[in-house]
């Protein structure tokens, strides 16, 4: 049952890893498309491979995450946290996540 899914996930991760190496300058001349992306500078962050979203879940709640292209983050709406994506690789360490809510809902209801 996991045979096809496992190979697909491995292939996606290999492609993502190859893209990360090309951006660092280690894979020059191998793929013309990647060479153009790395030649444009690091002003634009490398987005997440869309097919990875099928496999990624929040390490705290084990729920699916939403990709926010504007901030290049994976968002957990339920917990109000966002995991950064660095060079196309999601940093899923809970301590690296930032909070997306300014105030907890209970505090917003308290008024003198």
PDB file of N, CA and C in Angstrom:
ATOM      1  N   UNK A   1       0.822  -1.199   0.000  1.00  0.00           N
ATOM      2  CA  UNK A   1       0.000   0.000   0.000  1.00  0.00           C
ATOM      3  C   UNK A   1       0.862   1.257   0.000  1.00  0.00           C
ATOM      4  N   UNK A   2       2.034   1.221   0.625  1.00  0.00           N
ATOM      5  CA  UNK A   2       2.908   2.385   0.670  1.00  0.00           C
ATOM      6  C   UNK A   2       3.943   2.392  -0.445  1.00  0.00           C
ATOM      7  N   UNK A   3       3.983   1.348  -1.251  1.00  0.00           N
ATOM      8  CA  UNK A   3       5.020   1.257  -2.272  1.00  0.00           C
ATOM      9  C   UNK A   3       5.038   2.460  -3.197  1.00  0.00           C
ATOM     10  N   UNK A   4       3.939   2.741  -3.865  1.00  0.00           N
ATOM     11  CA  UNK A   4       3.898   3.851  -4.819  1.00  0.00           C
ATOM     12  C   UNK A   4       4.089   5.195  -4.153  1.00  0.00           C
ATOM     13  N   UNK A   5       3.450   5.396  -2.992  1.00  0.00           N
ATOM     14  CA  UNK A   5       3.553   6.668  -2.285  1.00  0.00           C
ATOM     15  C   UNK A   5       4.956   6.940  -1.789  1.00  0.00           C
ATOM     16  N   UNK A   6       5.625   5.890  -1.326  1.00  0.00           N
ATOM     17  CA  UNK A   6       6.991   6.052  -0.827  1.00  0.00           C
ATOM     18  C   UNK A   6       7.950   6.468  -1.925  1.00  0.00           C
ATOM     19  N   UNK A   7       7.825   5.853  -3.081  1.00  0.00           N
ATOM     20  CA  UNK A   7       8.702   6.214  -4.196  1.00  0.00           C
ATOM     21  C   UNK A   7       8.426   7.628  -4.676  1.00  0.00           C
ATOM     22  N   UNK A   8       7.162   8.001  -4.707  1.00  0.00           N
ATOM     23  CA  UNK A   8       6.813   9.352  -5.137  1.00  0.00           C
ATOM     24  C   UNK A   8       7.374  10.402  -4.192  1.00  0.00           C
ATOM     25  N   UNK A   9       7.272  10.147  -2.895  1.00  0.00           N
ATOM     26  CA  UNK A   9       7.798  11.082  -1.902  1.00  0.00           C
ATOM     27  C   UNK A   9       9.307  11.177  -2.017  1.00  0.00           C
ATOM     28  N   UNK A  10       9.962  10.036  -2.217  1.00  0.00           N
ATOM     29  CA  UNK A  10      11.419  10.039  -2.340  1.00  0.00           C
ATOM     30  C   UNK A  10      11.854  10.834  -3.571  1.00  0.00           C
ATOM     31  N   UNK A  11      11.138  10.674  -4.666  1.00  0.00           N
ATOM     32  CA  UNK A  11      11.487  11.401  -5.883  1.00  0.00           C
ATOM     33  C   UNK A  11      11.322  12.905  -5.692  1.00  0.00           C
ATOM     34  N   UNK A  12      10.246  13.298  -5.026  1.00  0.00           N
ATOM     35  CA  UNK A  12      10.012  14.725  -4.774  1.00  0.00           C
ATOM     36  C   UNK A  12      11.119  15.286  -3.895  1.00  0.00           C
ATOM     37  N   UNK A  13      11.491  14.546  -2.848  1.00  0.00           N
ATOM     38  CA  UNK A  13      12.550  15.014  -1.957  1.00  0.00           C
ATOM     39  C   UNK A  13      13.894  15.076  -2.664  1.00  0.00           C
ATOM     40  N   UNK A  14      14.173  14.110  -3.552  1.00  0.00           N
ATOM     41  CA  UNK A  14      15.429  14.158  -4.316  1.00  0.00           C
ATOM     42  C   UNK A  14      15.466  15.385  -5.215  1.00  0.00           C
ATOM     43  N   UNK A  15      14.337  15.691  -5.889  1.00  0.00           N
ATOM     44  CA  UNK A  15      14.281  16.884  -6.752  1.00  0.00           C
ATOM     45  C   UNK A  15      14.482  18.151  -5.937  1.00  0.00           C
ATOM     46  N   UNK A  16      13.850  18.227  -4.773  1.00  0.00           N
ATOM     47  CA  UNK A  16      13.996  19.413  -3.920  1.00  0.00           C
ATOM     48  C   UNK A  16      15.434  19.558  -3.449  1.00  0.00           C
ATOM     49  N   UNK A  17      16.072  18.445  -3.089  1.00  0.00           N
ATOM     50  CA  UNK A  17      17.463  18.490  -2.645  1.00  0.00           C
ATOM     51  C   UNK A  17      18.388  18.894  -3.786  1.00  0.00           C
ATOM     52  N   UNK A  18      18.133  18.415  -4.981  1.00  0.00           N
ATOM     53  CA  UNK A  18      18.964  18.771  -6.137  1.00  0.00           C
ATOM     54  C   UNK A  18      18.825  20.254  -6.433  1.00  0.00           C
ATOM     55  N   UNK A  19      17.637  20.796  -6.289  1.00  0.00           N
ATOM     56  CA  UNK A  19      17.432  22.229  -6.517  1.00  0.00           C
ATOM     57  C   UNK A  19      18.173  23.060  -5.498  1.00  0.00           C
ATOM     58  N   UNK A  20      18.222  22.618  -4.247  1.00  0.00           N
ATOM     59  CA  UNK A  20      18.943  23.338  -3.198  1.00  0.00           C
ATOM     60  C   UNK A  20      20.431  23.381  -3.471  1.00  0.00           C
ATOM     61  N   UNK A  21      21.005  22.262  -3.974  1.00  0.00           N
ATOM     62  CA  UNK A  21      22.434  22.229  -4.294  1.00  0.00           C
ATOM     63  C   UNK A  21      22.745  23.120  -5.473  1.00  0.00           C
ATOM     64  N   UNK A  22      21.860  23.153  -6.475  1.00  0.00           N
ATOM     65  CA  UNK A  22      22.114  23.983  -7.648  1.00  0.00           C
ATOM     66  C   UNK A  22      22.104  25.460  -7.275  1.00  0.00           C
ATOM     67  N   UNK A  23      21.222  25.846  -6.347  1.00  0.00           N
ATOM     68  CA  UNK A  23      21.145  27.247  -5.943  1.00  0.00           C
ATOM     69  C   UNK A  23      22.390  27.687  -5.199  1.00  0.00           C
ATOM     70  N   UNK A  24      23.101  26.726  -4.553  1.00  0.00           N
ATOM     71  CA  UNK A  24      24.301  27.096  -3.815  1.00  0.00           C
ATOM     72  C   UNK A  24      25.518  27.174  -4.716  1.00  0.00           C
ATOM     73  N   UNK A  25      25.365  26.816  -6.002  1.00  0.00           N
ATOM     74  CA  UNK A  25      26.463  26.931  -6.944  1.00  0.00           C
ATOM     75  C   UNK A  25      27.194  25.636  -7.172  1.00  0.00           C
ATOM     76  N   UNK A  26      26.805  24.539  -6.507  1.00  0.00           N
ATOM     77  CA  UNK A  26      27.488  23.265  -6.652  1.00  0.00           C
ATOM     78  C   UNK A  26      27.135  22.527  -7.924  1.00  0.00           C
ATOM     79  N   UNK A  27      26.023  22.820  -8.547  1.00  0.00           N
ATOM     80  CA  UNK A  27      25.588  22.067  -9.715  1.00  0.00           C
ATOM     81  C   UNK A  27      25.586  22.906 -10.966  1.00  0.00           C
ATOM     82  N   UNK A  28      26.621  23.626 -11.245  1.00  0.00           N
ATOM     83  CA  UNK A  28      26.647  24.506 -12.408  1.00  0.00           C
ATOM     84  C   UNK A  28      26.685  23.697 -13.683  1.00  0.00           C
ATOM     85  N   UNK A  29      25.879  24.129 -14.663  1.00  0.00           N
ATOM     86  CA  UNK A  29      25.906  23.540 -15.981  1.00  0.00           C
ATOM     87  C   UNK A  29      25.114  22.257 -16.122  1.00  0.00           C
ATOM     88  N   UNK A  30      24.485  21.753 -15.081  1.00  0.00           N
ATOM     89  CA  UNK A  30      23.756  20.508 -15.186  1.00  0.00           C
ATOM     90  C   UNK A  30      22.368  20.716 -15.758  1.00  0.00           C
ATOM     91  N   UNK A  31      21.643  21.720 -15.297  1.00  0.00           N
ATOM     92  CA  UNK A  31      20.283  21.960 -15.753  1.00  0.00           C
ATOM     93  C   UNK A  31      20.133  23.437 -16.086  1.00  0.00           C
ATOM     94  N   UNK A  32      19.877  23.769 -17.362  1.00  0.00           N
ATOM     95  CA  UNK A  32      19.792  25.190 -17.738  1.00  0.00           C
ATOM     96  C   UNK A  32      18.710  25.940 -16.981  1.00  0.00           C
ATOM     97  N   UNK A  33      17.588  25.312 -16.668  1.00  0.00           N
ATOM     98  CA  UNK A  33      16.518  25.993 -15.943  1.00  0.00           C
ATOM     99  C   UNK A  33      16.944  26.385 -14.545  1.00  0.00           C
ATOM    100  N   UNK A  34      17.678  25.514 -13.867  1.00  0.00           N
ATOM    101  CA  UNK A  34      18.133  25.820 -12.527  1.00  0.00           C
ATOM    102  C   UNK A  34      19.229  26.865 -12.560  1.00  0.00           C
ATOM    103  N   UNK A  35      20.063  26.859 -13.581  1.00  0.00           N
ATOM    104  CA  UNK A  35      21.130  27.843 -13.693  1.00  0.00           C
ATOM    105  C   UNK A  35      20.575  29.251 -13.798  1.00  0.00           C
ATOM    106  N   UNK A  36      19.458  29.411 -14.505  1.00  0.00           N
ATOM    107  CA  UNK A  36      18.848  30.724 -14.623  1.00  0.00           C
ATOM    108  C   UNK A  36      18.300  31.195 -13.289  1.00  0.00           C
ATOM    109  N   UNK A  37      17.713  30.296 -12.535  1.00  0.00           N
ATOM    110  CA  UNK A  37      17.137  30.665 -11.239  1.00  0.00           C
ATOM    111  C   UNK A  37      18.227  31.097 -10.269  1.00  0.00           C
ATOM    112  N   UNK A  38      19.364  30.378 -10.261  1.00  0.00           N
ATOM    113  CA  UNK A  38      20.421  30.731  -9.322  1.00  0.00           C
ATOM    114  C   UNK A  38      21.165  31.976  -9.791  1.00  0.00           C
ATOM    115  N   UNK A  39      21.144  32.282 -11.083  1.00  0.00           N
ATOM    116  CA  UNK A  39      21.825  33.463 -11.591  1.00  0.00           C
ATOM    117  C   UNK A  39      21.073  34.744 -11.301  1.00  0.00           C
ATOM    118  N   UNK A  40      19.791  34.657 -10.945  1.00  0.00           N
ATOM    119  CA  UNK A  40      18.997  35.859 -10.707  1.00  0.00           C
ATOM    120  C   UNK A  40      19.229  36.429  -9.314  1.00  0.00           C
ATOM    121  N   UNK A  41      20.044  35.769  -8.488  1.00  0.00           N
ATOM    122  CA  UNK A  41      20.318  36.276  -7.143  1.00  0.00           C
ATOM    123  C   UNK A  41      19.378  35.678  -6.129  1.00  0.00           C
ATOM    124  N   UNK A  42      19.571  36.035  -4.870  1.00  0.00           N
ATOM    125  CA  UNK A  42      18.753  35.462  -3.806  1.00  0.00           C
ATOM    126  C   UNK A  42      17.712  36.451  -3.309  1.00  0.00           C
ATOM    127  N   UNK A  43      17.340  37.430  -4.145  1.00  0.00           N
ATOM    128  CA  UNK A  43      16.347  38.408  -3.738  1.00  0.00           C
ATOM    129  C   UNK A  43      14.978  37.752  -3.574  1.00  0.00           C
ATOM    130  N   UNK A  44      14.672  36.757  -4.377  1.00  0.00           N
ATOM    131  CA  UNK A  44      13.381  36.072  -4.308  1.00  0.00           C
ATOM    132  C   UNK A  44      13.565  34.726  -3.624  1.00  0.00           C
ATOM    133  N   UNK A  45      12.847  34.440  -2.538  1.00  0.00           N
ATOM    134  CA  UNK A  45      13.018  33.161  -1.852  1.00  0.00           C
ATOM    135  C   UNK A  45      12.535  32.009  -2.725  1.00  0.00           C
ATOM    136  N   UNK A  46      13.186  30.875  -2.576  1.00  0.00           N
ATOM    137  CA  UNK A  46      12.802  29.687  -3.330  1.00  0.00           C
ATOM    138  C   UNK A  46      11.523  29.128  -2.734  1.00  0.00           C
ATOM    139  N   UNK A  47      10.459  28.992  -3.551  1.00  0.00           N
ATOM    140  CA  UNK A  47       9.180  28.512  -3.013  1.00  0.00           C
ATOM    141  C   UNK A  47       9.218  27.012  -2.724  1.00  0.00           C
ATOM    142  N   UNK A  48       8.206  26.571  -2.016  1.00  0.00           N
ATOM    143  CA  UNK A  48       8.057  25.165  -1.676  1.00  0.00           C
ATOM    144  C   UNK A  48       7.590  24.396  -2.903  1.00  0.00           C
ATOM    145  N   UNK A  49       8.117  23.195  -3.072  1.00  0.00           N
ATOM    146  CA  UNK A  49       7.643  22.290  -4.128  1.00  0.00           C
ATOM    147  C   UNK A  49       6.187  21.952  -3.816  1.00  0.00           C
ATOM    148  N   UNK A  50       5.221  22.312  -4.680  1.00  0.00           N
ATOM    149  CA  UNK A  50       3.801  22.115  -4.365  1.00  0.00           C
ATOM    150  C   UNK A  50       3.425  20.669  -4.036  1.00  0.00           C
ATOM    151  N   UNK A  51       4.075  19.705  -4.659  1.00  0.00           N
ATOM    152  CA  UNK A  51       3.714  18.315  -4.409  1.00  0.00           C
ATOM    153  C   UNK A  51       4.105  17.853  -3.001  1.00  0.00           C
ATOM    154  N   UNK A  52       4.972  18.589  -2.311  1.00  0.00           N
ATOM    155  CA  UNK A  52       5.346  18.227  -0.937  1.00  0.00           C
ATOM    156  C   UNK A  52       4.200  18.440   0.042  1.00  0.00           C
ATOM    157  N   UNK A  53       3.261  19.327  -0.269  1.00  0.00           N
ATOM    158  CA  UNK A  53       2.153  19.617   0.651  1.00  0.00           C
ATOM    159  C   UNK A  53       1.317  18.381   0.947  1.00  0.00           C
ATOM    160  N   UNK A  54       1.300  17.421   0.039  1.00  0.00           N
ATOM    161  CA  UNK A  54       0.544  16.184   0.274  1.00  0.00           C
ATOM    162  C   UNK A  54       1.121  15.391   1.441  1.00  0.00           C
ATOM    163  N   UNK A  55       2.432  15.538   1.692  1.00  0.00           N
ATOM    164  CA  UNK A  55       3.112  14.717   2.683  1.00  0.00           C
ATOM    165  C   UNK A  55       3.372  15.441   4.002  1.00  0.00           C
ATOM    166  N   UNK A  56       3.333  16.761   4.006  1.00  0.00           N
ATOM    167  CA  UNK A  56       3.712  17.531   5.188  1.00  0.00           C
ATOM    168  C   UNK A  56       2.521  17.789   6.103  1.00  0.00           C
ATOM    169  N   UNK A  57       2.739  17.586   7.391  1.00  0.00           N
ATOM    170  CA  UNK A  57       1.748  17.913   8.412  1.00  0.00           C
ATOM    171  C   UNK A  57       2.471  18.638   9.539  1.00  0.00           C
ATOM    172  N   UNK A  58       1.713  19.345  10.349  1.00  0.00           N
ATOM    173  CA  UNK A  58       2.280  20.041  11.498  1.00  0.00           C
ATOM    174  C   UNK A  58       2.830  19.006  12.483  1.00  0.00           C
ATOM    175  N   UNK A  59       4.061  19.171  12.947  1.00  0.00           N
ATOM    176  CA  UNK A  59       4.610  18.207  13.900  1.00  0.00           C
ATOM    177  C   UNK A  59       3.924  18.250  15.267  1.00  0.00           C
ATOM    178  N   UNK A  60       3.234  19.326  15.579  1.00  0.00           N
ATOM    179  CA  UNK A  60       2.554  19.439  16.871  1.00  0.00           C
ATOM    180  C   UNK A  60       1.133  18.865  16.831  1.00  0.00           C
ATOM    181  N   UNK A  61       0.349  19.268  15.830  1.00  0.00           N
ATOM    182  CA  UNK A  61      -1.051  18.847  15.774  1.00  0.00           C
ATOM    183  C   UNK A  61      -1.307  17.696  14.808  1.00  0.00           C
ATOM    184  N   UNK A  62      -0.323  17.375  13.965  1.00  0.00           N
ATOM    185  CA  UNK A  62      -0.451  16.324  12.942  1.00  0.00           C
ATOM    186  C   UNK A  62      -1.550  16.630  11.938  1.00  0.00           C
ATOM    187  N   UNK A  63      -1.848  17.913  11.746  1.00  0.00           N
ATOM    188  CA  UNK A  63      -2.877  18.366  10.807  1.00  0.00           C
ATOM    189  C   UNK A  63      -2.211  18.923   9.555  1.00  0.00           C
ATOM    190  N   UNK A  64      -2.926  18.933   8.410  1.00  0.00           N
ATOM    191  CA  UNK A  64      -2.361  19.502   7.181  1.00  0.00           C
ATOM    192  C   UNK A  64      -2.043  20.990   7.349  1.00  0.00           C
ATOM    193  N   UNK A  65      -1.093  21.453   6.554  1.00  0.00           N
ATOM    194  CA  UNK A  65      -0.669  22.847   6.589  1.00  0.00           C
ATOM    195  C   UNK A  65      -1.066  23.545   5.302  1.00  0.00           C
ATOM    196  N   UNK A  66      -1.210  24.854   5.368  1.00  0.00           N
ATOM    197  CA  UNK A  66      -1.533  25.671   4.195  1.00  0.00           C
ATOM    198  C   UNK A  66      -0.286  26.453   3.803  1.00  0.00           C
ATOM    199  N   UNK A  67       0.048  26.448   2.509  1.00  0.00           N
ATOM    200  CA  UNK A  67       1.204  27.200   2.024  1.00  0.00           C
ATOM    201  C   UNK A  67       0.795  28.637   1.739  1.00  0.00           C
ATOM    202  N   UNK A  68       1.507  29.586   2.325  1.00  0.00           N
ATOM    203  CA  UNK A  68       1.272  31.013   2.099  1.00  0.00           C
ATOM    204  C   UNK A  68       2.405  31.536   1.236  1.00  0.00           C
ATOM    205  N   UNK A  69       2.090  31.787  -0.033  1.00  0.00           N
ATOM    206  CA  UNK A  69       3.107  32.200  -0.996  1.00  0.00           C
ATOM    207  C   UNK A  69       3.683  33.574  -0.669  1.00  0.00           C
ATOM    208  N   UNK A  70       2.862  34.476  -0.169  1.00  0.00           N
ATOM    209  CA  UNK A  70       3.319  35.843   0.106  1.00  0.00           C
ATOM    210  C   UNK A  70       4.430  35.879   1.147  1.00  0.00           C
ATOM    211  N   UNK A  71       4.351  35.017   2.154  1.00  0.00           N
ATOM    212  CA  UNK A  71       5.363  35.000   3.217  1.00  0.00           C
ATOM    213  C   UNK A  71       6.306  33.807   3.110  1.00  0.00           C
ATOM    214  N   UNK A  72       6.036  32.888   2.163  1.00  0.00           N
ATOM    215  CA  UNK A  72       6.826  31.676   1.961  1.00  0.00           C
ATOM    216  C   UNK A  72       6.895  30.870   3.267  1.00  0.00           C
ATOM    217  N   UNK A  73       5.703  30.582   3.809  1.00  0.00           N
ATOM    218  CA  UNK A  73       5.590  29.859   5.070  1.00  0.00           C
ATOM    219  C   UNK A  73       4.502  28.799   4.967  1.00  0.00           C
ATOM    220  N   UNK A  74       4.586  27.815   5.841  1.00  0.00           N
ATOM    221  CA  UNK A  74       3.530  26.828   6.009  1.00  0.00           C
ATOM    222  C   UNK A  74       2.745  27.209   7.255  1.00  0.00           C
ATOM    223  N   UNK A  75       1.445  27.394   7.099  1.00  0.00           N
ATOM    224  CA  UNK A  75       0.598  27.934   8.157  1.00  0.00           C
ATOM    225  C   UNK A  75      -0.267  26.838   8.773  1.00  0.00           C
ATOM    226  N   UNK A  76      -0.319  26.823  10.104  1.00  0.00           N
ATOM    227  CA  UNK A  76      -1.260  25.996  10.845  1.00  0.00           C
ATOM    228  C   UNK A  76      -2.269  26.968  11.452  1.00  0.00           C
ATOM    229  N   UNK A  77      -3.440  27.058  10.835  1.00  0.00           N
ATOM    230  CA  UNK A  77      -4.476  28.006  11.281  1.00  0.00           C
ATOM    231  C   UNK A  77      -4.979  27.648  12.678  1.00  0.00           C
ATOM    232  N   UNK A  78      -5.090  26.360  12.945  1.00  0.00           N
ATOM    233  CA  UNK A  78      -5.636  25.887  14.221  1.00  0.00           C
ATOM    234  C   UNK A  78      -4.800  26.360  15.413  1.00  0.00           C
ATOM    235  N   UNK A  79      -3.473  26.241  15.305  1.00  0.00           N
ATOM    236  CA  UNK A  79      -2.587  26.639  16.396  1.00  0.00           C
ATOM    237  C   UNK A  79      -2.090  28.076  16.264  1.00  0.00           C
ATOM    238  N   UNK A  80      -2.283  28.679  15.105  1.00  0.00           N
ATOM    239  CA  UNK A  80      -1.835  30.055  14.899  1.00  0.00           C
ATOM    240  C   UNK A  80      -0.328  30.179  14.805  1.00  0.00           C
ATOM    241  N   UNK A  81       0.306  29.231  14.090  1.00  0.00           N
ATOM    242  CA  UNK A  81       1.758  29.290  13.922  1.00  0.00           C
ATOM    243  C   UNK A  81       2.125  29.139  12.447  1.00  0.00           C
ATOM    244  N   UNK A  82       3.310  29.636  12.095  1.00  0.00           N
ATOM    245  CA  UNK A  82       3.797  29.580  10.720  1.00  0.00           C
ATOM    246  C   UNK A  82       5.233  29.064  10.722  1.00  0.00           C
ATOM    247  N   UNK A  83       5.493  28.040   9.910  1.00  0.00           N
ATOM    248  CA  UNK A  83       6.827  27.472   9.774  1.00  0.00           C
ATOM    249  C   UNK A  83       7.511  28.101   8.563  1.00  0.00           C
ATOM    250  N   UNK A  84       8.728  28.608   8.704  1.00  0.00           N
ATOM    251  CA  UNK A  84       9.419  29.235   7.573  1.00  0.00           C
ATOM    252  C   UNK A  84       9.910  28.203   6.563  1.00  0.00           C
ATOM    253  N   UNK A  85      10.022  28.641   5.314  1.00  0.00           N
ATOM    254  CA  UNK A  85      10.603  27.815   4.258  1.00  0.00           C
ATOM    255  C   UNK A  85      11.894  28.508   3.836  1.00  0.00           C
ATOM    256  N   UNK A  86      13.012  27.811   3.998  1.00  0.00           N
ATOM    257  CA  UNK A  86      14.323  28.388   3.716  1.00  0.00           C
ATOM    258  C   UNK A  86      14.944  27.615   2.565  1.00  0.00           C
ATOM    259  N   UNK A  87      15.246  28.298   1.476  1.00  0.00           N
ATOM    260  CA  UNK A  87      15.822  27.675   0.278  1.00  0.00           C
ATOM    261  C   UNK A  87      14.979  26.503  -0.202  1.00  0.00           C
ATOM    262  N   UNK A  88      13.655  26.637  -0.137  1.00  0.00           N
ATOM    263  CA  UNK A  88      12.751  25.604  -0.602  1.00  0.00           C
ATOM    264  C   UNK A  88      12.548  24.458   0.370  1.00  0.00           C
ATOM    265  N   UNK A  89      13.173  24.533   1.549  1.00  0.00           N
ATOM    266  CA  UNK A  89      13.071  23.462   2.543  1.00  0.00           C
ATOM    267  C   UNK A  89      12.298  23.973   3.761  1.00  0.00           C
ATOM    268  N   UNK A  90      11.171  23.325   4.094  1.00  0.00           N
ATOM    269  CA  UNK A  90      10.414  23.765   5.260  1.00  0.00           C
ATOM    270  C   UNK A  90      11.160  23.468   6.558  1.00  0.00           C
ATOM    271  N   UNK A  91      11.232  24.455   7.436  1.00  0.00           N
ATOM    272  CA  UNK A  91      11.840  24.277   8.757  1.00  0.00           C
ATOM    273  C   UNK A  91      10.696  23.938   9.711  1.00  0.00           C
ATOM    274  N   UNK A  92      10.519  22.648   9.971  1.00  0.00           N
ATOM    275  CA  UNK A  92       9.374  22.169  10.738  1.00  0.00           C
ATOM    276  C   UNK A  92       9.682  22.015  12.221  1.00  0.00           C
ATOM    277  N   UNK A  93      10.715  22.663  12.705  1.00  0.00           N
ATOM    278  CA  UNK A  93      11.044  22.632  14.123  1.00  0.00           C
ATOM    279  C   UNK A  93      10.110  23.610  14.834  1.00  0.00           C
ATOM    280  N   UNK A  94       9.331  23.138  15.808  1.00  0.00           N
ATOM    281  CA  UNK A  94       8.357  24.026  16.462  1.00  0.00           C
ATOM    282  C   UNK A  94       8.966  25.305  17.029  1.00  0.00           C
ATOM    283  N   UNK A  95      10.187  25.253  17.540  1.00  0.00           N
ATOM    284  CA  UNK A  95      10.831  26.458  18.084  1.00  0.00           C
ATOM    285  C   UNK A  95      11.142  27.491  16.998  1.00  0.00           C
ATOM    286  N   UNK A  96      11.216  27.054  15.742  1.00  0.00           N
ATOM    287  CA  UNK A  96      11.499  27.976  14.636  1.00  0.00           C
ATOM    288  C   UNK A  96      10.237  28.655  14.114  1.00  0.00           C
ATOM    289  N   UNK A  97       9.073  28.147  14.515  1.00  0.00           N
ATOM    290  CA  UNK A  97       7.812  28.708  14.032  1.00  0.00           C
ATOM    291  C   UNK A  97       7.515  30.038  14.717  1.00  0.00           C
ATOM    292  N   UNK A  98       6.834  30.903  13.985  1.00  0.00           N
ATOM    293  CA  UNK A  98       6.405  32.180  14.565  1.00  0.00           C
ATOM    294  C   UNK A  98       4.903  32.122  14.794  1.00  0.00           C
ATOM    295  N   UNK A  99       4.431  32.903  15.750  1.00  0.00           N
ATOM    296  CA  UNK A  99       2.993  32.951  16.001  1.00  0.00           C
ATOM    297  C   UNK A  99       2.353  33.900  15.013  1.00  0.00           C
ATOM    298  N   UNK A 100       1.161  33.550  14.548  1.00  0.00           N
ATOM    299  CA  UNK A 100       0.459  34.389  13.583  1.00  0.00           C
ATOM    300  C   UNK A 100      -0.644  35.206  14.235  1.00  0.00           C
ATOM    301  N   UNK A 101      -1.030  34.838  15.450  1.00  0.00           N
ATOM    302  CA  UNK A 101      -2.079  35.582  16.164  1.00  0.00           C
ATOM    303  C   UNK A 101      -1.435  36.618  17.065  1.00  0.00           C
ATOM    304  N   UNK A 102      -1.982  37.808  17.049  1.00  0.00           N
ATOM    305  CA  UNK A 102      -1.449  38.872  17.902  1.00  0.00           C
ATOM    306  C   UNK A 102      -1.875  38.668  19.355  1.00  0.00           C
ATOM    307  N   UNK A 103      -3.142  38.312  19.578  1.00  0.00           N
ATOM    308  CA  UNK A 103      -3.660  38.083  20.919  1.00  0.00           C
ATOM    309  C   UNK A 103      -4.488  36.814  20.914  1.00  0.00           C
ATOM    310  N   UNK A 104      -4.456  36.054  21.993  1.00  0.00           N
ATOM    311  CA  UNK A 104      -5.380  34.904  22.087  1.00  0.00           C
ATOM    312  C   UNK A 104      -6.813  35.399  22.097  1.00  0.00           C
ATOM    313  N   UNK A 105      -7.755  34.643  21.545  1.00  0.00           N
ATOM    314  CA  UNK A 105      -9.158  35.088  21.484  1.00  0.00           C
ATOM    315  C   UNK A 105      -9.743  35.451  22.834  1.00  0.00           C
ATOM    316  N   UNK A 106      -9.383  34.775  23.915  1.00  0.00           N
ATOM    317  CA  UNK A 106      -9.950  35.052  25.231  1.00  0.00           C
ATOM    318  C   UNK A 106      -9.560  36.448  25.713  1.00  0.00           C
ATOM    319  N   UNK A 107      -8.353  36.912  25.407  1.00  0.00           N
ATOM    320  CA  UNK A 107      -7.929  38.247  25.832  1.00  0.00           C
ATOM    321  C   UNK A 107      -8.664  39.350  25.083  1.00  0.00           C
ATOM    322  N   UNK A 108      -9.049  39.078  23.851  1.00  0.00           N
ATOM    323  CA  UNK A 108      -9.763  40.076  23.054  1.00  0.00           C
ATOM    324  C   UNK A 108     -11.143  40.382  23.589  1.00  0.00           C
ATOM    325  N   UNK A 109     -11.730  39.457  24.360  1.00  0.00           N
ATOM    326  CA  UNK A 109     -13.068  39.643  24.906  1.00  0.00           C
ATOM    327  C   UNK A 109     -13.079  40.447  26.198  1.00  0.00           C
ATOM    328  N   UNK A 110     -11.939  40.527  26.885  1.00  0.00           N
ATOM    329  CA  UNK A 110     -11.872  41.251  28.161  1.00  0.00           C
ATOM    330  C   UNK A 110     -11.841  42.751  27.919  1.00  0.00           C
ATOM    331  N   UNK A 111     -12.837  43.439  28.429  1.00  0.00           N
ATOM    332  CA  UNK A 111     -12.885  44.901  28.315  1.00  0.00           C
ATOM    333  C   UNK A 111     -13.281  45.483  29.655  1.00  0.00           C
ATOM    334  N   UNK A 112     -12.639  46.568  30.107  1.00  0.00           N
ATOM    335  CA  UNK A 112     -12.986  47.161  31.401  1.00  0.00           C
ATOM    336  C   UNK A 112     -14.321  47.854  31.410  1.00  0.00           C
TER     337      UNK A 112
END
